[in-house]
Each structure stands twice: as structure tokens, then as C-alpha cells.
Coordinates of C-alpha atoms and ligand atoms in Angstrom, one line a residue:
X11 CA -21.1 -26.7 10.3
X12 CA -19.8 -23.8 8.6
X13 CA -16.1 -23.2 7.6
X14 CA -14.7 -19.9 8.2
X15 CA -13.1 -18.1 5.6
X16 CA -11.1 -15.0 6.2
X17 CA -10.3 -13.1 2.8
X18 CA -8.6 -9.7 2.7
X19 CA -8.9 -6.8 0.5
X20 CA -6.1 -5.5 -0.5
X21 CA -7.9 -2.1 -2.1
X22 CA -5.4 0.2 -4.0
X23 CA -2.3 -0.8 -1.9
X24 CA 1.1 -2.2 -2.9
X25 CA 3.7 -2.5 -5.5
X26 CA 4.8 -5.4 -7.4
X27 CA 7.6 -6.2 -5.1
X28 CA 5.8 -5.7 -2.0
X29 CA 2.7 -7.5 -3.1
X30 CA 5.2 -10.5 -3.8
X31 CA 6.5 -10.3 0.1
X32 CA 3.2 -10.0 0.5
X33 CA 1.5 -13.4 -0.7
X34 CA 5.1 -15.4 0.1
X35 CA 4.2 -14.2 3.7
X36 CA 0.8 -15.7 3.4
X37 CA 1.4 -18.6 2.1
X38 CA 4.2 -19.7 4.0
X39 CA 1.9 -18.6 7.0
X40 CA -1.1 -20.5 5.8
X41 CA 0.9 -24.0 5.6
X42 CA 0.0 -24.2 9.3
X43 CA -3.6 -23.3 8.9
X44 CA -6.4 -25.9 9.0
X45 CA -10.4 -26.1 9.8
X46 CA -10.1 -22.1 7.7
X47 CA -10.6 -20.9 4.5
X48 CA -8.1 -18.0 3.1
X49 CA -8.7 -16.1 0.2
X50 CA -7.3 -12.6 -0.5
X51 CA -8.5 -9.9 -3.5
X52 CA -5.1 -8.1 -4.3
X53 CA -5.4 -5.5 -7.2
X54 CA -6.4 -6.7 -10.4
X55 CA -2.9 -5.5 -12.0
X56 CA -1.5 -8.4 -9.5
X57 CA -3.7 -10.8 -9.7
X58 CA -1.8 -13.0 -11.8
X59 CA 1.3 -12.6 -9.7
X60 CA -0.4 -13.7 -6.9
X61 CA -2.0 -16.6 -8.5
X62 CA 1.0 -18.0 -9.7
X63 CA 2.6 -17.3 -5.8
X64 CA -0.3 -19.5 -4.4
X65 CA 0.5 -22.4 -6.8
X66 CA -0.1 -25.3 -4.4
X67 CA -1.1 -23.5 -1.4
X68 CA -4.9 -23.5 -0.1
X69 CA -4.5 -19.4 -0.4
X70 CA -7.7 -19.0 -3.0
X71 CA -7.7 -15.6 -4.9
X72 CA -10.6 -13.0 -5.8
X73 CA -11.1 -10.1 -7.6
X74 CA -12.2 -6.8 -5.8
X75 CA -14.7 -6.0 -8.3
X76 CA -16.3 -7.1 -11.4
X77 CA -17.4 -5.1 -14.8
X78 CA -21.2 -6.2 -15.7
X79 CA -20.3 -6.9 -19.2
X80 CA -18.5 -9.7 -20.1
X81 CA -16.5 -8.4 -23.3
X82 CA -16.2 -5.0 -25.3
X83 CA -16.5 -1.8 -25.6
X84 CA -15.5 -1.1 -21.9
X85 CA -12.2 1.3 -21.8
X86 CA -10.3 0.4 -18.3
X87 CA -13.2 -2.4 -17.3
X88 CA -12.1 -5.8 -16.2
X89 CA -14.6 -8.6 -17.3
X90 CA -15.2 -11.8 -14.8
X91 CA -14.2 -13.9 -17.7
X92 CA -11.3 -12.5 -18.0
X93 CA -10.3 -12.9 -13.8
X94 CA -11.9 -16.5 -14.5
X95 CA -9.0 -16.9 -16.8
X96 CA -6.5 -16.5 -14.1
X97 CA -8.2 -18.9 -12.0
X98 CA -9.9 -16.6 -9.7
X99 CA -12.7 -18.5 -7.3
X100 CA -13.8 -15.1 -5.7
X101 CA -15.4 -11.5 -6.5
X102 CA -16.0 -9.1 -4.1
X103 CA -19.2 -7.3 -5.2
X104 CA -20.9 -3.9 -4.0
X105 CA -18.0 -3.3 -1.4
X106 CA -19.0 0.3 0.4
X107 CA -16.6 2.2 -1.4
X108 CA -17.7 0.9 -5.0
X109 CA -21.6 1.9 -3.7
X110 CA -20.4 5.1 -2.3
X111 CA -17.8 6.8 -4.6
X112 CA -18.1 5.4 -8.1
X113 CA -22.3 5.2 -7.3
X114 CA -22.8 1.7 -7.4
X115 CA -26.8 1.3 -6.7
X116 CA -28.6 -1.7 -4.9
X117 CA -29.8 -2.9 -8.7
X118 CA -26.1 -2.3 -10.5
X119 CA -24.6 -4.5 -7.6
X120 CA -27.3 -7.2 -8.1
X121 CA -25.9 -7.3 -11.6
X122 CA -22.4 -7.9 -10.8
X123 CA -23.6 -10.5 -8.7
X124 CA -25.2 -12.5 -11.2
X125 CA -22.9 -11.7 -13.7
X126 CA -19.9 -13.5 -11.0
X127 CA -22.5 -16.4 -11.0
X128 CA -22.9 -16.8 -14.3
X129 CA -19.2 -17.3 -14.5
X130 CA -19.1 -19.8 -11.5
X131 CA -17.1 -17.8 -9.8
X132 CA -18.4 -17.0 -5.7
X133 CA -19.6 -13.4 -5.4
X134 CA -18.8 -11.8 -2.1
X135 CA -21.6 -9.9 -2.0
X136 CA -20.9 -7.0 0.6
X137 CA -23.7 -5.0 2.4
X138 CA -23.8 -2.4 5.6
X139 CA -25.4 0.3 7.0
X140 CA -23.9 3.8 7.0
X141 CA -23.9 5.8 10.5
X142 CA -26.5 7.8 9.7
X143 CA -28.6 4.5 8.8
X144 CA -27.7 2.9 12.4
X145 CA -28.7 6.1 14.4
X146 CA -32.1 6.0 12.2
X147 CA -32.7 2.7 13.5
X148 CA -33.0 1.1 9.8
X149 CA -29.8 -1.0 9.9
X150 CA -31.6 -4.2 9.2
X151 CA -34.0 -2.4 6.6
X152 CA -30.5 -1.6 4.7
X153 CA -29.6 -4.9 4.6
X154 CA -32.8 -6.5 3.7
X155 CA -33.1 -4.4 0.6
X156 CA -29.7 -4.6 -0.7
X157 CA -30.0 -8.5 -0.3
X158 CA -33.6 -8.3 -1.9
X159 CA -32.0 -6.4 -4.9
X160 CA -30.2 -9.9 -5.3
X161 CA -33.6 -11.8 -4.9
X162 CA -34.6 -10.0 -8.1
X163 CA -32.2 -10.9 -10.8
X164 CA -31.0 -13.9 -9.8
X165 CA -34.3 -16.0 -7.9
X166 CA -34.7 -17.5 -4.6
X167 CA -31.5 -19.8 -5.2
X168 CA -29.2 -16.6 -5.5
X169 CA -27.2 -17.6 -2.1
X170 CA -25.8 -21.0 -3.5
X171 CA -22.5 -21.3 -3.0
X172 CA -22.3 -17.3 -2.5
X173 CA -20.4 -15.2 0.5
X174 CA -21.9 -12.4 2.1
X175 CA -20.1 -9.8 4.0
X176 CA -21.7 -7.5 6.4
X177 CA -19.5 -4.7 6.3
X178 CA -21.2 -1.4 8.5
X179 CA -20.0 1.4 6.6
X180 CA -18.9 3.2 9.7
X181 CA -16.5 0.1 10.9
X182 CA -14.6 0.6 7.7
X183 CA -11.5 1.9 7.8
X184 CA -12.2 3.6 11.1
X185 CA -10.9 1.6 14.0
X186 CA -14.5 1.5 15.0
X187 CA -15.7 -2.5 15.2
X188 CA -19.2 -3.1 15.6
X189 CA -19.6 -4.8 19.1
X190 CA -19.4 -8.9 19.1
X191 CA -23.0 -8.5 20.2
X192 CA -24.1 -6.1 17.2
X193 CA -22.4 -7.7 14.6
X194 CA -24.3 -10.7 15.8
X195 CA -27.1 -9.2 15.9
X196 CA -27.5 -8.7 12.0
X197 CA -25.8 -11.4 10.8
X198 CA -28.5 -13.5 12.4
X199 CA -31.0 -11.2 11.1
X200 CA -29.6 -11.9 7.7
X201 CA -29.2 -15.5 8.1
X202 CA -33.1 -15.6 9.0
X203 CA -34.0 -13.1 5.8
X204 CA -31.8 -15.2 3.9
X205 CA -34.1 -17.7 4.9
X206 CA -37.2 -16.7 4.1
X207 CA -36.2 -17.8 0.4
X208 CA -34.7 -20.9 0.6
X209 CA -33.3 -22.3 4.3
X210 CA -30.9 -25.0 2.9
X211 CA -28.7 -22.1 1.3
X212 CA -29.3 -19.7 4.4
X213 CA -27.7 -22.5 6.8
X214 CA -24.6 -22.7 4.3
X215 CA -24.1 -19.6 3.5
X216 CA -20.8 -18.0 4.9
X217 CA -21.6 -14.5 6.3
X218 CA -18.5 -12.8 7.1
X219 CA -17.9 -9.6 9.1
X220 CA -15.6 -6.6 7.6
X221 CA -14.7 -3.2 9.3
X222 CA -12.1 -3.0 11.3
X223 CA -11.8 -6.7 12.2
X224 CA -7.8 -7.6 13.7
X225 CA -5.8 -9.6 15.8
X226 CA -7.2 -7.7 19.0
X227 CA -10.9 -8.3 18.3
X228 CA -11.2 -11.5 15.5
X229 CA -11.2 -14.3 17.8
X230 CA -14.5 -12.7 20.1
X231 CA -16.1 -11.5 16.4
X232 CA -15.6 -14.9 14.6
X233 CA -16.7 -16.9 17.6
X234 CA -20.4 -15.2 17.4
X235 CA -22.8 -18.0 16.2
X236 CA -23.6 -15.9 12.9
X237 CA -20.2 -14.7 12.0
X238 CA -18.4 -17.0 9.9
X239 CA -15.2 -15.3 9.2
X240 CA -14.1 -11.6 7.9
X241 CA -13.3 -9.7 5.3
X242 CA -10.0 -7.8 5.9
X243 CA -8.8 -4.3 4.9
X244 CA -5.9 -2.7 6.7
X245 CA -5.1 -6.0 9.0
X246 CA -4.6 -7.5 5.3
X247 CA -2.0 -5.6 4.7
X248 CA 0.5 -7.1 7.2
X249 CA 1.2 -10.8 6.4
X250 CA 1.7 -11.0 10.7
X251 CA -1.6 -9.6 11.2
X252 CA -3.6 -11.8 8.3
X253 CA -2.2 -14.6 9.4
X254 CA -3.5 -14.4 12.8
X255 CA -6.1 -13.3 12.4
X256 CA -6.8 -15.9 10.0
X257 CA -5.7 -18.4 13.0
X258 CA -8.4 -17.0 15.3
X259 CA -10.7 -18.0 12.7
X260 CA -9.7 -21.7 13.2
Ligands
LIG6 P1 -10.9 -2.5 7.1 O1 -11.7 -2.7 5.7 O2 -10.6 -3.9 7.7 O3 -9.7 -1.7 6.8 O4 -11.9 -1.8 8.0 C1 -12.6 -3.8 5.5 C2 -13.1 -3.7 4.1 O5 -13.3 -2.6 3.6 O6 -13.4 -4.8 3.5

């Protein structure tokens, strides 16, 4: 049986002092959690505020992004060894909006993800179809080769202890959730291509849905056979709305 984990992605949002109300708000609201995972990616400026405001609390912390190089030359990069440092246990890796505006390719995210293995941290590795790719009928085609990308550098054991979020580009941000049904629909078809390569690590794996995911709509999501918890944008945002959404995941 797979635990759920709910993490949220904070993007670019927040302030020192609100990102400290923030946290406190999830941590005191995850003291009454249990049979859940929580994990939440605040900007890396923060990260080591947050850290030190989940001292003691099962709140774990990621990263929203990693740089493919470990140390160097690499003006305004943030290395994993360096969110390592801080005691990081997750990185969110190929997240739409690192594909789409700063032209992160199927082959650069499959670096980043072995890179966060390497350190031994757990890569979130985020995939999804655009709208265009859904109403071309190649949604599970997207998937399949941004997974397969991952095949290549790191072997047919890449999916040990990894997370993978399915995240359709056109849920993000939008309002627009993919169906219960649809969402199931790939996450099984993942499940089974993850499969194909080694089953032991496709029945583990976590595979999390992400776009649009809320209070309203996480309970019937995170109950689909598949879905095994979500990766939260805007609902994050709102220590109210994290938390319970993060109880519908229990
Ligand atoms: P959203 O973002 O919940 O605001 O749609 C999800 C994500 O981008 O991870």
C-alpha cells in the first residue's frame, strides 16, 4: 500500500514574513495528520527558514528545481549539494513552467533527475501533456517519452525511491482539473509503462496528480486507485486550504 504524499509548490510567491506564517500554519496543522506524507518546495531564498520552522515536525522540504552541475562556474544556479546541505529530501524536476519558459528539454530534465539521485535526494519528476497534445490524442505518447528520457540516463532502476507527478499542462494554474476518471486514466497508464522496466518500483512508486487540485476536488482525485497524492500550486498558498487538502489525502 502506497502512502500519499501531498507536497506544494510554492513557485515565486511570498515574503520572508509571510512564508514564516506560512510554514508555522502547516506545521501546526500537520500535528493532526497521520497515514500522509507532507512536503512543501518554498523558494530556494527560504528554504532554510523553512527547514529550521519544520524542526521536529513530519513537514519534509524540497527544492523547486535543481542546477545539473554540482559546483562552479554557474552565476545565479543553485546546486543539489548545496539544498542537500539544508536537509532537503525533495526536488521537483522538469515542472511545466521550467520545460516551457526557461526551455527545459525531455534530455535536460533527465539530467536533473539523475543529478537529484546522485545526491540521494527524491526527484519529483513532473510530466503532462499540453492542450494541444490532449486534443491530438497523444497524451499518453507525452508521457511515455518524457519518462523514457529518464530510462536513458539513469537505467531501468531510475524509479527507486523517486515521485512522479502527472501534471497536464492545461490543469495548471487554470481552475481546470482533469476529471477523477482522466487523471486515472494516465496515471495507470504510467504505473503500467513504468512497469515495463522494473514492476517492484512501478508498484511503489508515488504518482501524484498536480493542476488545480483543492479542497473541492482532492478527496475524489486522491481516492483514484493510481493517484497517490498531489502536488499543490495556488491551494499551497493558504495554510487552510493545504492542510485540508492534505487531510483528504489521509
Ligand atoms: P496549481 O499548480 O495547483 O496552481 O494548478 C500545480 C503545479 O504547478 O504544481
Amino acid at each position: 500500500m502506497r502512502t500519499p504524499l501531498v507536497a506544494g509548490n510554492w513557485k515565486m510567491n511570498g515574503s520572508r514574513e509571510s512564508i514564516k506564517e506560512l510554514i508555522n500554519g502547516v506545521v501546526e496543522g500537520a500535528k493532526s495528520l497521520s497515514g500522509v506524507e507532507v512536503a512543501v518546495c518554498p523558494p530556494t531564498i527560504y528554504i532554510a527558514d523553512v527547514i529550521a520552522a519544520t524542526d521536529g515536525s513530519i513537514v519534509e522540504v524540497g527544492s523547486q528545481d535543481t542546477c545539473t552541475a554540482t559546483k562552479g562556474a554557474f552565476t545565479g544556479e543553485t546546486s543539489i549539494d548545496m539544498v542537500k546541505d539544508l536537509s532537503c529530501k525533495y526536488a521537483i524536476i522538469g515542472h511545466s513552467e521550467r520545460r516551457t519558459m526557461y526551455g527545459e528539454t525531455d534530455e535536460v530534465v533527465a539530467e536533473k533527475f539523475i543529478t537529484v539521485k546522485n545526491a540521494g535526494l527524491i526527484p519529483v519528476f513532473c510530466i503532462g501533456e499540453t492542450l494541444e497534445e490532449r486534443e491530438a490524442g497523444i497524451t499518453e505518447e507525452v508521457c511515455a517519452r518524457q519518462i523514457d528520457a529518464v530510462f536513458t540516463t539513469s537505467g531501468d532502476n531510475a524509479f527507486a525511491d523517486s515521485v512522479v507527478a502527472y501534471e497536464p499542462v492545461w490543469a495548471i494554474g487554470t481552475g481546470k482539473t482533469a476529471s477523477p476518471e482522466q487523471a486515472q486514466s494516465v496515471h495507470a497508464f504510467i504505473r503500467q509503462h513504468l512497469a515495463k522496466r522494473n514492476a517492484d518500483n512501478a508498484e511503489k512508486v508515488q504518482i501524484l496528480y498536480g493542476g488545480s487540485m483543492n479542497p473541492a476536488n482532492a478527496k475524489e482525485l486522491m481516492g483514484q486507485a493510481d493517484i497517490d497524492g498531489g502536488l499543490i500550486g495556488g491551494a499551497s498558498l493558504k495554510a487552510d486550504d493545504f492542510m485540508a487538502v492534505c487531510q483528504a489525502g489521509q
